[in-house]
CSV table of C-alpha atoms and ligand atoms in Angstrom, one decimal:
chain,number,residue,atom,x,y,z
A,1,UNK,CA,-0.1,0.1,0.0
A,2,UNK,CA,1.2,3.6,-0.9
A,3,UNK,CA,-1.6,5.6,-0.1
A,4,UNK,CA,-4.4,5.5,2.6
A,5,UNK,CA,-6.7,7.7,4.3
A,6,UNK,CA,-7.7,8.6,7.9
A,7,UNK,CA,-11.0,9.9,9.3
A,8,UNK,CA,-12.5,10.8,12.5
A,9,UNK,CA,-16.3,10.3,12.8
A,10,UNK,CA,-19.2,10.5,15.2
A,11,UNK,CA,-19.0,12.4,18.5
A,12,UNK,CA,-15.2,14.0,18.8
A,13,UNK,CA,-13.5,12.5,22.0
A,14,UNK,CA,-10.3,13.9,23.3
A,15,UNK,CA,-7.4,12.0,22.0
A,16,UNK,CA,-8.6,11.8,18.3
A,17,UNK,CA,-5.8,14.0,17.0
A,18,UNK,CA,-3.2,11.9,18.9
A,19,UNK,CA,-4.7,9.0,17.0
A,20,UNK,CA,-4.5,11.0,13.6
A,21,UNK,CA,-1.0,12.0,14.3
A,22,UNK,CA,-0.1,8.6,15.2
A,23,UNK,CA,-1.5,7.1,11.8
A,24,UNK,CA,0.3,9.7,9.8
A,25,UNK,CA,3.6,9.4,11.4
A,26,UNK,CA,3.5,5.5,11.2
A,27,UNK,CA,2.6,5.8,7.8
A,28,UNK,CA,5.7,8.2,7.0
A,29,UNK,CA,7.9,5.7,8.8
A,30,UNK,CA,6.8,3.1,6.2
A,31,UNK,CA,6.7,5.1,3.2
A,32,UNK,CA,3.1,5.3,2.9
A,33,UNK,CA,1.3,8.5,2.1
A,34,UNK,CA,-1.8,9.4,4.4
A,35,UNK,CA,-4.6,11.4,3.1
A,36,UNK,CA,-7.1,13.0,5.9
A,37,UNK,CA,-10.7,13.0,5.1
A,38,UNK,CA,-12.5,15.9,6.4
A,39,UNK,CA,-16.1,15.6,8.2
A,40,UNK,CA,-16.1,11.9,8.2
A,41,UNK,CA,-18.3,10.2,5.9
A,42,UNK,CA,-19.7,13.4,4.9
A,43,UNK,CA,-16.3,14.4,3.5
A,44,UNK,CA,-15.6,11.0,1.9
A,45,UNK,CA,-18.9,11.3,-0.3
A,46,UNK,CA,-18.0,14.9,-1.2
A,47,UNK,CA,-14.3,13.8,-1.9
A,48,UNK,CA,-13.0,16.2,0.7
A,49,UNK,CA,-9.6,14.7,1.4
A,50,UNK,CA,-5.9,16.0,1.4
A,51,UNK,CA,-2.4,14.9,2.0
A,52,UNK,CA,-1.4,15.2,5.5
A,53,UNK,CA,2.3,15.9,5.9
A,54,UNK,CA,4.3,15.4,9.2
A,55,UNK,CA,4.2,19.1,9.9
A,56,UNK,CA,0.2,19.3,9.7
A,57,UNK,CA,0.0,16.9,12.4
A,58,UNK,CA,2.8,18.8,14.7
A,59,UNK,CA,1.3,20.6,17.7
A,60,UNK,CA,-2.1,18.6,17.8
A,61,UNK,CA,-1.2,16.0,20.2
A,62,UNK,CA,-2.5,17.9,23.2
A,63,UNK,CA,-5.6,19.3,21.6
A,64,UNK,CA,-9.0,18.3,22.3
A,65,UNK,CA,-11.8,17.7,19.4
A,66,UNK,CA,-10.5,16.7,16.1
A,67,UNK,CA,-8.8,18.8,13.3
A,68,UNK,CA,-10.1,16.7,10.8
A,69,UNK,CA,-13.5,17.6,12.0
A,70,UNK,CA,-16.5,15.1,12.2
A,71,UNK,CA,-19.9,14.6,11.4
A,72,UNK,CA,-22.8,12.3,11.8
A,73,UNK,CA,-24.1,11.1,8.3
A,74,UNK,CA,-27.4,9.4,6.9
A,75,UNK,CA,-26.2,9.1,3.2
A,76,UNK,CA,-23.3,6.8,3.9
A,77,UNK,CA,-25.9,4.1,5.4
A,78,UNK,CA,-27.4,3.3,2.1
A,79,UNK,CA,-25.7,1.0,-0.4
A,80,UNK,CA,-25.6,3.9,-2.9
A,81,UNK,CA,-23.7,5.9,-0.6
A,82,UNK,CA,-21.3,3.2,0.2
A,83,UNK,CA,-20.6,2.6,-3.4
A,84,UNK,CA,-20.0,6.3,-3.9
A,85,UNK,CA,-17.6,6.4,-1.2
A,86,UNK,CA,-15.6,3.7,-2.5
A,87,UNK,CA,-15.4,5.6,-5.9
A,88,UNK,CA,-14.2,8.6,-4.2
A,89,UNK,CA,-11.4,6.5,-2.8
A,90,UNK,CA,-10.5,5.0,-6.2
A,91,UNK,CA,-10.6,8.7,-7.7
A,92,UNK,CA,-7.9,9.7,-5.0
A,93,UNK,CA,-5.8,6.4,-5.4
A,94,UNK,CA,-6.4,5.4,-1.9
A,95,UNK,CA,-5.9,1.6,-0.9
A,96,UNK,CA,-7.0,1.6,2.5
A,97,UNK,CA,-8.7,3.5,5.3
A,98,UNK,CA,-8.5,3.8,9.1
A,99,UNK,CA,-11.7,5.0,10.7
A,100,UNK,CA,-11.3,6.5,14.4
A,101,UNK,CA,-14.7,7.0,15.9
A,102,UNK,CA,-17.7,5.2,17.9
A,103,UNK,CA,-20.2,2.4,17.2
A,104,UNK,CA,-22.1,4.1,14.3
A,105,UNK,CA,-18.5,5.0,12.7
A,106,UNK,CA,-17.5,1.6,13.1
A,107,UNK,CA,-20.5,0.3,11.5
A,108,UNK,CA,-19.8,2.6,8.3
A,109,UNK,CA,-16.2,1.1,8.6
A,110,UNK,CA,-17.5,-2.2,8.4
A,111,UNK,CA,-19.8,-1.5,5.2
A,112,UNK,CA,-16.7,0.1,3.5
A,113,UNK,CA,-15.0,-3.2,3.9
A,114,UNK,CA,-17.9,-5.3,2.9
A,115,UNK,CA,-17.9,-3.3,-0.4
A,116,UNK,CA,-14.0,-4.2,-0.8
A,117,UNK,CA,-12.1,-1.4,0.7
A,118,UNK,CA,-9.4,-2.4,3.4
A,119,UNK,CA,-10.5,-0.8,6.5
A,120,UNK,CA,-9.2,-0.8,10.1
A,121,UNK,CA,-11.3,1.0,13.0
A,122,UNK,CA,-10.0,2.5,16.2
A,123,UNK,CA,-12.6,2.9,19.0
A,124,UNK,CA,-13.3,6.6,20.2
A,125,UNK,CA,-16.0,7.6,22.1
A,126,UNK,CA,-16.3,9.0,25.7
A,127,UNK,CA,-19.2,6.7,26.4
A,128,UNK,CA,-17.2,3.6,26.7
A,129,UNK,CA,-19.9,1.8,25.1
A,130,UNK,CA,-17.9,0.0,22.4
A,131,UNK,CA,-17.7,-3.9,22.6
A,132,UNK,CA,-14.9,-5.7,22.8
A,133,UNK,CA,-12.4,-3.3,24.1
A,134,UNK,CA,-11.6,-2.5,27.6
A,135,UNK,CA,-11.7,1.4,26.9
A,136,UNK,CA,-12.0,3.8,24.0
A,137,UNK,CA,-10.2,6.9,23.2
A,138,UNK,CA,-11.6,9.8,25.0
A,139,UNK,CA,-13.2,7.9,28.0
A,140,UNK,CA,-10.4,8.6,30.6
A,141,UNK,CA,-10.1,12.3,29.8
A,142,UNK,CA,-14.2,12.7,29.9
A,143,UNK,CA,-14.1,11.1,33.4
A,144,UNK,CA,-11.6,13.2,34.7
A,145,UNK,CA,-13.5,16.3,33.4
A,146,UNK,CA,-16.7,15.1,35.1
A,147,UNK,CA,-14.7,14.3,38.6
A,148,UNK,CA,-13.3,17.7,38.4
A,149,UNK,CA,-16.9,19.1,38.1
A,150,UNK,CA,-18.3,16.9,40.9
A,151,UNK,CA,-15.4,17.7,43.3
A,152,UNK,CA,-16.3,21.4,42.6
A,153,UNK,CA,-19.9,21.2,43.0
A,154,UNK,CA,-19.4,19.2,46.4
A,155,UNK,CA,-17.5,22.2,47.6
A,156,UNK,CA,-20.3,24.5,47.0
A,157,UNK,CA,-22.9,21.8,48.1
A,158,UNK,CA,-21.2,21.5,51.4
A,159,UNK,CA,-21.2,25.4,52.2
A,160,UNK,CA,-24.9,25.3,51.5
A,161,UNK,CA,-26.3,21.9,52.6
A,162,UNK,CA,-27.6,21.2,49.3
A,163,UNK,CA,-28.1,18.2,47.1
A,164,UNK,CA,-26.8,18.2,43.6
A,165,UNK,CA,-28.2,16.3,40.8
A,166,UNK,CA,-25.3,16.0,38.2
A,167,UNK,CA,-26.3,14.7,34.8
A,168,UNK,CA,-23.6,13.3,32.9
A,169,UNK,CA,-23.4,12.1,29.2
A,170,UNK,CA,-23.7,8.4,27.8
A,171,UNK,CA,-26.6,7.8,25.6
A,172,UNK,CA,-27.1,4.1,25.8
A,173,UNK,CA,-24.6,3.3,28.4
A,174,UNK,CA,-24.1,4.4,32.1
A,175,UNK,CA,-20.3,3.8,32.5
A,176,UNK,CA,-19.4,7.6,32.9
A,177,UNK,CA,-22.3,7.9,35.3
A,178,UNK,CA,-21.3,5.0,37.5
A,179,UNK,CA,-17.8,5.6,37.5
A,180,UNK,CA,-18.3,9.3,38.3
A,181,UNK,CA,-20.3,8.0,41.2
A,182,UNK,CA,-18.0,5.7,42.5
A,183,UNK,CA,-14.9,8.0,42.3
A,184,UNK,CA,-16.8,11.2,43.0
A,185,UNK,CA,-18.3,9.9,45.9
A,186,UNK,CA,-22.0,10.1,44.9
A,187,UNK,CA,-24.8,9.0,47.2
A,188,UNK,CA,-26.7,7.2,44.3
A,189,UNK,CA,-26.1,6.9,40.5
A,190,UNK,CA,-29.1,6.3,37.8
A,191,UNK,CA,-28.2,4.7,34.6
A,192,UNK,CA,-30.0,3.3,31.8
A,193,UNK,CA,-29.1,-0.1,33.0
A,194,UNK,CA,-29.9,-0.2,36.8
A,195,UNK,CA,-33.5,0.8,36.9
A,196,UNK,CA,-33.2,3.1,39.9
A,197,UNK,CA,-36.6,4.8,40.5
A,198,UNK,CA,-36.8,8.6,41.3
A,199,UNK,CA,-38.4,7.7,44.8
A,200,UNK,CA,-35.6,5.6,45.5
A,201,UNK,CA,-33.2,8.7,44.8
A,202,UNK,CA,-35.4,10.6,47.2
A,203,UNK,CA,-35.0,8.1,50.0
A,204,UNK,CA,-31.3,7.9,49.6
A,205,UNK,CA,-30.6,11.6,49.8
A,206,UNK,CA,-33.1,12.1,52.8
A,207,UNK,CA,-31.1,9.1,54.4
A,208,UNK,CA,-28.0,11.1,53.9
A,209,UNK,CA,-29.5,14.4,55.2
A,210,UNK,CA,-30.9,12.4,58.3
A,211,UNK,CA,-27.4,11.0,59.0
A,212,UNK,CA,-26.2,14.5,59.1
A,213,UNK,CA,-24.3,14.6,55.9
A,214,UNK,CA,-23.8,18.3,54.6
A,215,UNK,CA,-24.0,17.5,50.9
A,216,UNK,CA,-25.4,14.8,48.7
A,217,UNK,CA,-24.8,13.9,45.1
A,218,UNK,CA,-27.0,12.1,42.8
A,219,UNK,CA,-25.3,11.2,39.3
A,220,UNK,CA,-27.7,10.7,36.3
A,221,UNK,CA,-26.7,9.4,33.0
A,222,UNK,CA,-28.4,11.3,30.3
A,223,UNK,CA,-30.0,7.9,29.0
A,224,UNK,CA,-31.7,7.4,32.2
A,225,UNK,CA,-35.5,6.9,32.1
A,226,UNK,CA,-36.1,10.5,33.3
A,227,UNK,CA,-33.9,13.4,32.8
A,228,UNK,CA,-32.1,15.7,35.2
A,229,UNK,CA,-34.9,18.8,35.3
A,230,UNK,CA,-37.7,16.2,35.8
A,231,UNK,CA,-35.6,14.5,38.7
A,232,UNK,CA,-34.8,17.8,40.3
A,233,UNK,CA,-38.6,19.0,40.5
A,234,UNK,CA,-39.5,15.7,41.8
A,235,UNK,CA,-36.9,16.1,44.8
A,236,UNK,CA,-38.0,19.5,45.5
A,237,UNK,CA,-41.7,18.4,46.1
A,238,UNK,CA,-40.4,15.5,48.2
A,239,UNK,CA,-38.8,18.0,50.7
A,240,UNK,CA,-36.0,15.8,51.7
A,241,UNK,CA,-34.2,18.3,53.9
A,242,UNK,CA,-31.5,19.3,51.5
A,243,UNK,CA,-32.1,22.1,48.9
A,244,UNK,CA,-31.9,20.7,45.4
A,245,UNK,CA,-29.9,21.9,42.7
A,246,UNK,CA,-29.4,20.5,39.3
A,247,UNK,CA,-26.0,20.7,37.0
A,248,UNK,CA,-26.1,19.2,33.4
A,249,UNK,CA,-22.4,18.8,32.3
A,250,UNK,CA,-23.4,18.4,28.6
A,251,UNK,CA,-20.7,19.0,26.0
A,252,UNK,CA,-17.9,20.3,28.5
A,253,UNK,CA,-17.4,16.6,29.0
A,254,UNK,CA,-16.2,16.2,25.4
A,255,UNK,CA,-13.8,18.9,25.1
A,256,UNK,CA,-10.4,19.5,26.7
A,257,UNK,CA,-7.0,18.3,26.5
A,258,UNK,CA,-6.5,14.3,26.4
A,259,UNK,CA,-5.1,12.8,29.5
A,260,UNK,CA,-1.8,11.0,29.6
A,261,UNK,CA,-3.6,7.9,29.4
A,262,UNK,CA,-5.7,8.8,26.4
A,263,UNK,CA,-2.5,10.3,24.4
A,264,UNK,CA,-0.8,7.0,24.8
A,265,UNK,CA,-3.9,4.8,24.1
A,266,UNK,CA,-4.4,7.0,21.0
A,267,UNK,CA,-0.9,7.0,19.8
A,268,UNK,CA,-0.3,3.2,20.3
A,269,UNK,CA,-3.7,2.3,18.4
A,270,UNK,CA,-2.9,4.7,15.7
A,271,UNK,CA,0.5,3.1,15.1
A,272,UNK,CA,-1.1,-0.4,15.5
A,273,UNK,CA,-3.9,0.4,12.9
A,274,UNK,CA,-1.2,1.3,10.2
A,275,UNK,CA,0.7,-1.9,11.0
A,276,UNK,CA,-2.5,-4.2,10.6
A,277,UNK,CA,-3.6,-2.4,7.3
A,278,UNK,CA,-0.1,-3.1,5.9
A,279,UNK,CA,-0.1,-6.6,6.9
A,280,UNK,CA,-3.2,-7.1,4.9
A,281,UNK,CA,-5.6,-7.3,7.6
A,282,UNK,CA,-9.3,-5.5,6.9
A,283,UNK,CA,-12.6,-5.5,8.7
A,284,UNK,CA,-10.9,-5.3,11.9
A,285,UNK,CA,-10.9,-2.9,15.1
A,286,UNK,CA,-7.9,-2.2,17.4
A,287,UNK,CA,-9.3,-3.4,20.8
A,288,UNK,CA,-7.4,-3.1,24.1
A,289,UNK,CA,-7.8,-5.7,26.4
A,290,UNK,CA,-5.7,-5.7,29.5
A,291,UNK,CA,-2.5,-3.8,28.6
A,292,UNK,CA,-2.2,-5.5,25.1
A,293,UNK,CA,-3.7,-4.3,21.9
A,294,UNK,CA,-5.6,-7.1,19.5
A,295,UNK,CA,-7.3,-7.0,16.4
A,296,UNK,CA,-11.0,-8.1,16.8
A,297,UNK,CA,-13.8,-8.4,13.8
A,298,UNK,CA,-15.7,-5.1,13.3
A,299,UNK,CA,-18.6,-7.2,12.9
A,300,UNK,CA,-18.3,-8.6,16.6
A,301,UNK,CA,-17.6,-5.1,17.9
A,302,UNK,CA,-20.7,-3.6,16.2
A,303,UNK,CA,-23.0,-6.3,16.9
A,304,UNK,CA,-23.3,-5.5,20.7
A,305,UNK,CA,-22.7,-2.8,23.2
A,306,UNK,CA,-20.2,-3.2,26.0
A,307,UNK,CA,-21.7,-3.8,29.3
A,308,UNK,CA,-20.8,-2.3,32.6
A,309,UNK,CA,-19.1,-4.8,35.0
A,310,UNK,CA,-21.8,-5.5,37.7
A,311,UNK,CA,-19.3,-5.2,40.3
A,312,UNK,CA,-19.1,-1.4,39.7
A,313,UNK,CA,-22.8,-0.9,40.6
A,314,UNK,CA,-21.7,-2.8,43.9
A,315,UNK,CA,-19.0,-0.6,44.5
A,316,UNK,CA,-20.9,2.5,43.9
A,317,UNK,CA,-23.8,1.2,46.4
A,318,UNK,CA,-21.2,0.2,49.2
A,319,UNK,CA,-19.2,3.2,49.0
A,320,UNK,CA,-22.1,5.6,49.2
A,321,UNK,CA,-23.0,4.9,53.1
B,1,F6P,O1,-21.5,9.2,22.0
B,1,F6P,C1,-21.0,10.4,22.5
B,1,F6P,C2,-22.1,11.5,22.9
B,1,F6P,O2,-21.4,12.5,23.8
B,1,F6P,C3,-23.1,11.0,23.9
B,1,F6P,O3,-22.6,10.8,25.1
B,1,F6P,C4,-24.0,11.8,23.7
B,1,F6P,O4,-25.4,11.4,23.9
B,1,F6P,C5,-24.1,12.4,22.0
B,1,F6P,O5,-22.6,12.1,21.8
B,1,F6P,C6,-24.4,13.7,21.9
B,1,F6P,O6,-24.1,13.8,20.7
B,1,F6P,P1,-24.2,15.2,20.0
B,1,F6P,O7,-22.9,16.0,20.3
B,1,F6P,O8,-24.3,14.8,18.5
B,1,F6P,O9,-25.3,15.9,20.6
């Protein structure tokens, strides 16, 4: 292979830039040109791609977001879109693609593989919902951002005898919520998976008040059956002792400079993805299992959603006393 392309797709995740840089420099090391596709599958369909030099990926290692930009695209989900994508790659002499993104983006990568384009996927999504890998690019940074916010909220909560509802991201997966609950010292965590009711939250927060706590925190995943404003209103009506405040962290969780862990993860995955492509592999995703990286079929990684280890729900409960 003499020319490949790289794209970042779906929701941006801190560390995507570090992965792009690693792909480009690993390519240069092997005498392979790397093109950057702008705005993911949307850019692919428009033929929006250009050669990336080593200098063009200088100074991006520490930057959040993605210099290639990203998009969520419907047109690529059709057979017609996929064939058009393949044609655009051929027009530019591109022999393989590395896709950096979350579950939807990896499904796109699998579709490209199925029409005959050599493809390797790299998991990147703050949600940590990608099956087959212990973690994905961006998870560690997002979690640290959330913890910073929870720590700050506890300072002000304690000063006023308040309970905070903190809503965190994670569309279908409560990983960020449950980890933020354990590591941020929350009284209770609600995720799409654990079925905690609003009444159970009220009981738990009231119990904390009766036991003399000066603050209480409930972490709510955005994919939970009810949203932050509804929960905060419910708790206010219940008069649980604490005054109630709500903070929705939103997209603050997606931005910011990647942690050392995410930079290393992204760098290793980028170099390894290039190695796999040059070794003739396709239709695979780089997975991190333990401390090692290994290729797993994209078909497997995209067929399921990663589940939260049940032990974490126990930890969150045990430590909330
Ligand atoms: O998948 C990452 C994620 O941040 C989810 O946690 C969230 O539900 C979604 O993306 C938000 O998407 P958008 O940025 O398109 O609003």
